[in-house]
Backbone as CSV, one residue per row, in Angstrom:
resi,resn,N_x,N_y,N_z,CA_x,CA_y,CA_z,C_x,C_y,C_z
1,MET,1.209,-0.781,0.100,0.070,-0.142,-0.334,0.748,1.336,0.108
2,SER,1.884,1.312,1.017,2.711,2.189,0.299,3.815,2.586,-0.292
3,LYS,3.646,1.536,-1.740,4.373,1.778,-2.388,3.045,2.370,-2.818
4,THR,2.172,1.982,-3.777,1.888,2.736,-4.658,1.356,4.067,-4.235
5,PHE,1.310,4.768,-2.763,0.997,5.913,-2.280,2.356,6.579,-2.386
6,SER,3.703,6.112,-2.825,4.373,6.803,-3.123,4.305,7.477,-4.425
7,ALA,4.272,5.572,-4.935,4.237,6.024,-6.118,3.098,7.481,-7.006
8,PHE,2.054,7.739,-6.072,1.247,8.536,-6.713,1.547,10.093,-6.231
9,LEU,2.472,9.953,-5.339,2.833,11.461,-4.813,3.961,11.315,-5.813
10,ILE,4.301,10.471,-5.871,6.016,11.079,-7.074,5.369,11.564,-8.595
11,MET,3.895,10.538,-8.373,3.638,10.972,-10.676,3.160,12.635,-10.165
12,PHE,2.711,12.878,-9.190,1.954,14.693,-9.135,3.335,15.387,-8.895
13,LEU,4.249,15.209,-8.132,5.930,16.245,-8.122,5.643,16.225,-9.294
14,VAL,6.332,15.189,-10.506,6.837,15.214,-11.118,6.244,16.074,-12.001
15,ALA,4.840,15.729,-12.492,4.463,16.575,-13.323,3.186,17.837,-12.671
16,GLY,4.350,18.266,-11.425,4.191,19.675,-11.311,2.615,19.768,-10.964
17,ALA,2.116,19.102,-10.604,0.217,19.691,-9.785,0.469,20.175,-8.655
18,PRO,0.309,21.207,-8.474,0.454,20.988,-6.982,-1.123,20.894,-6.056
19,LEU,-0.309,19.830,-5.037,-0.917,18.989,-4.401,-2.321,19.720,-3.614
20,ASN,-2.312,21.013,-2.888,-3.124,21.818,-2.257,-3.873,22.625,-3.424
21,ALA,-4.038,22.365,-5.123,-4.409,23.137,-5.374,-5.815,22.392,-5.065
22,ASN,-6.586,23.295,-5.001,-8.419,23.530,-5.237,-9.108,23.294,-6.660
23,PRO,-10.261,23.159,-6.626,-10.608,22.547,-7.859,-10.926,24.299,-8.805
24,VAL,-10.874,25.266,-7.996,-11.193,26.905,-8.833,-9.374,26.820,-9.035
25,GLU,-8.624,26.579,-8.336,-7.347,26.462,-8.972,-6.392,26.270,-10.131
26,ARG,-7.390,24.896,-9.937,-6.410,24.392,-11.044,-7.297,24.596,-12.639
27,ALA,-9.023,25.236,-12.324,-9.697,25.447,-13.160,-9.300,26.980,-13.927
28,CYS,-8.518,27.697,-12.944,-7.914,29.103,-13.633,-6.531,28.487,-14.106
29,MET,-5.363,27.957,-13.022,-4.092,27.661,-14.815,-4.632,26.924,-15.567
30,GLY,-5.678,26.008,-15.871,-6.199,25.399,-17.130,-6.441,26.529,-17.981
31,SER,-7.146,27.598,-17.696,-7.767,28.040,-18.953,-6.861,29.265,-19.382
32,ASN,-7.369,29.783,-20.359,-6.595,30.239,-22.211,-6.360,31.635,-21.298
33,ARG,-6.779,31.937,-20.383,-6.756,34.048,-20.020,-5.306,33.980,-20.071
34,SER,-5.099,35.271,-20.389,-4.155,36.084,-20.226,-3.407,36.035,-19.390
35,ALA,-4.398,36.394,-18.280,-3.882,36.753,-17.029,-3.625,35.702,-15.702
36,ALA,-3.856,34.939,-16.231,-3.904,33.504,-15.099,-1.939,33.518,-15.198
37,ASN,-1.785,33.051,-13.518,-0.496,32.956,-13.332,-0.566,32.375,-12.095
38,PRO,0.379,31.609,-11.613,0.415,30.560,-10.870,-0.267,31.833,-9.114
39,SER,0.403,32.872,-9.426,0.502,33.589,-7.742,-1.345,34.130,-7.711
40,LEU,-2.060,34.553,-8.849,-3.434,34.621,-9.135,-4.340,34.000,-8.834
41,CYS,-4.085,32.867,-9.748,-4.435,31.431,-9.820,-4.869,31.096,-8.371
42,ALA,-3.153,30.849,-7.256,-3.428,30.672,-5.679,-4.379,31.168,-4.952
43,CYS,-4.363,32.885,-4.718,-5.174,33.641,-4.697,-6.968,33.328,-4.646
44,ILE,-7.188,32.908,-6.097,-8.159,33.575,-6.164,-8.376,31.626,-5.487
45,GLY,-8.123,30.729,-5.716,-8.405,29.435,-4.866,-8.106,29.268,-3.292
46,SER,-7.553,30.334,-2.545,-7.795,30.585,-1.198,-8.765,31.531,-1.414
47,ALA,-9.448,32.314,-1.898,-10.807,33.012,-1.933,-11.997,31.810,-1.891
48,ALA,-11.721,31.402,-3.347,-12.782,30.119,-2.843,-13.121,28.832,-1.951
49,ARG,-11.875,29.060,-0.983,-11.617,27.779,-0.327,-12.830,28.416,0.786
50,GLN,-11.902,30.312,1.113,-12.540,30.707,2.157,-14.379,31.083,1.789
51,THR,-15.097,30.951,0.756,-16.242,31.320,0.306,-17.112,30.103,0.376
52,LEU,-16.593,29.153,-0.244,-17.395,27.475,-0.998,-17.153,26.923,0.084
53,ASN,-18.354,25.489,-0.444,-17.601,24.358,0.018,-16.469,23.662,-0.876
54,PHE,-16.309,22.459,-0.821,-16.199,22.156,-2.031,-16.561,21.473,-3.089
55,GLY,-17.615,20.881,-2.839,-18.730,20.896,-3.951,-19.010,21.757,-4.683
56,GLU,-19.000,23.031,-3.856,-19.217,24.530,-5.098,-17.885,24.689,-5.406
57,GLN,-16.699,24.686,-4.959,-15.829,25.036,-5.702,-15.914,24.098,-7.005
58,ARG,-15.927,22.866,-6.890,-16.388,21.907,-8.409,-16.987,22.182,-9.002
59,ARG,-18.604,22.741,-9.306,-19.076,23.577,-9.563,-18.911,24.845,-10.336
60,ALA,-18.558,25.811,-9.602,-17.515,26.633,-9.509,-16.563,27.003,-10.788
61,ALA,-15.571,26.002,-10.789,-14.268,25.511,-11.485,-14.913,25.049,-13.305
62,ARG,-16.072,24.159,-13.135,-16.616,24.202,-14.055,-17.276,25.380,-15.106
63,LEU,-17.585,26.645,-14.141,-17.478,27.689,-15.109,-16.424,28.416,-15.941
64,PHE,-15.619,28.246,-15.486,-13.865,29.039,-15.979,-13.883,28.117,-17.561
65,ASP,-14.308,27.139,-18.006,-14.423,26.329,-19.190,-16.023,25.960,-19.842
66,ASP,-16.775,26.836,-18.863,-17.788,27.192,-19.890,-19.124,28.138,-19.376
67,PRO,-18.896,29.628,-20.188,-19.346,30.342,-19.891,-21.400,30.297,-19.990
68,ASP,-21.585,29.519,-20.891,-22.918,29.644,-21.502,-23.065,29.039,-19.765
69,GLU,-22.843,27.777,-19.179,-23.265,27.335,-18.439,-23.592,28.245,-17.124
70,ALA,-22.440,29.437,-16.669,-22.891,30.277,-16.181,-23.602,31.116,-16.247
71,GLU,-23.885,31.537,-17.475,-25.209,32.216,-17.771,-26.717,31.623,-17.586
72,ASP,-26.613,30.172,-17.992,-27.851,29.402,-17.392,-28.579,29.526,-16.292
73,LEU,-27.008,28.858,-15.258,-27.428,29.024,-14.025,-27.756,30.561,-13.801
74,ARG,-26.994,31.679,-14.038,-27.545,32.696,-13.337,-29.350,33.323,-13.688
75,MET,-29.506,32.738,-14.984,-31.332,32.976,-14.948,-31.998,31.996,-14.838
76,SER,-31.508,30.526,-14.051,-31.805,29.969,-13.632,-32.874,30.550,-12.282
77,ASP,-34.200,29.926,-12.524,-35.591,29.884,-11.056,-35.567,28.658,-10.251
78,ASN,-34.364,27.785,-10.016,-33.944,26.595,-9.388,-33.472,27.490,-8.062
79,HIS,-34.261,27.094,-6.811,-34.237,27.785,-5.438,-32.143,27.243,-5.213
80,ARG,-31.868,26.043,-5.363,-30.440,26.149,-5.203,-29.895,26.633,-6.048
81,ASP,-30.481,26.829,-7.706,-29.304,26.730,-8.213,-28.813,28.761,-8.302
82,GLU,-30.257,29.217,-7.472,-30.459,30.907,-6.618,-29.672,31.184,-5.656
83,ALA,-29.411,29.720,-5.063,-28.982,30.035,-3.509,-27.071,29.483,-4.083
84,PHE,-26.532,29.223,-4.636,-25.141,29.117,-5.359,-24.992,30.359,-5.667
85,TRP,-25.644,30.327,-6.887,-25.058,31.803,-7.572,-24.451,33.044,-6.603
86,ASP,-25.539,33.164,-5.635,-25.298,34.151,-4.605,-24.008,34.020,-3.946
87,ARG,-23.793,32.886,-3.405,-22.726,32.512,-3.432,-21.234,32.072,-4.003
88,TYR,-21.225,31.753,-5.300,-21.038,32.948,-6.294,-20.246,33.544,-6.756
89,ARG,-21.065,34.644,-6.619,-20.944,36.138,-6.187,-20.164,36.275,-5.164
90,ALA,-20.830,36.196,-3.849,-20.094,36.762,-2.898,-18.321,35.989,-3.390
91,PHE,-18.223,34.669,-3.603,-16.558,34.340,-3.901,-16.341,35.193,-5.118
92,GLY,-16.603,35.971,-6.063,-16.248,36.467,-7.031,-15.691,38.239,-6.132
93,GLN,-16.771,38.562,-5.310,-16.055,39.912,-4.326,-15.044,39.600,-3.870
94,ALA,-15.189,38.498,-2.649,-13.807,38.387,-2.385,-12.402,38.226,-2.889
95,ALA,-12.773,37.117,-3.658,-11.355,37.471,-4.947,-11.247,38.162,-5.627
96,GLU,-11.930,39.236,-5.862,-11.666,40.554,-6.386,-10.845,41.014,-5.143
97,GLN,-11.366,40.708,-3.532,-10.974,41.897,-2.846,-9.498,41.805,-2.605
98,MET,-9.531,40.161,-2.420,-8.158,39.561,-2.117,-7.227,39.875,-3.298
99,CYS,-7.510,39.372,-4.163,-6.588,39.114,-5.788,-6.242,40.363,-6.294
100,GLY,-7.051,41.629,-5.895,-7.543,42.864,-6.948,-6.345,43.406,-7.045
């Protein structure tokens, strides 16, 4: 078991993937935005950790790749979508204050 874990750990270290990066930070780094850099993405990831639970972070990360999904979510009449959108906006405001 420990050999498997060691191999897994080495694979991530060699690949350069940050082990502590949350889904939002990884999505930021994987985006094609010219302003994306490790420092900014780490800051945005930190804002996500402070304002969103892990499931919400995963959902927010998907919005980096699909702006149409973000628009659909914003326009949704579903109370869960509306509640998430409120938290997502709070995340955006926190990220702007922390990283702007």
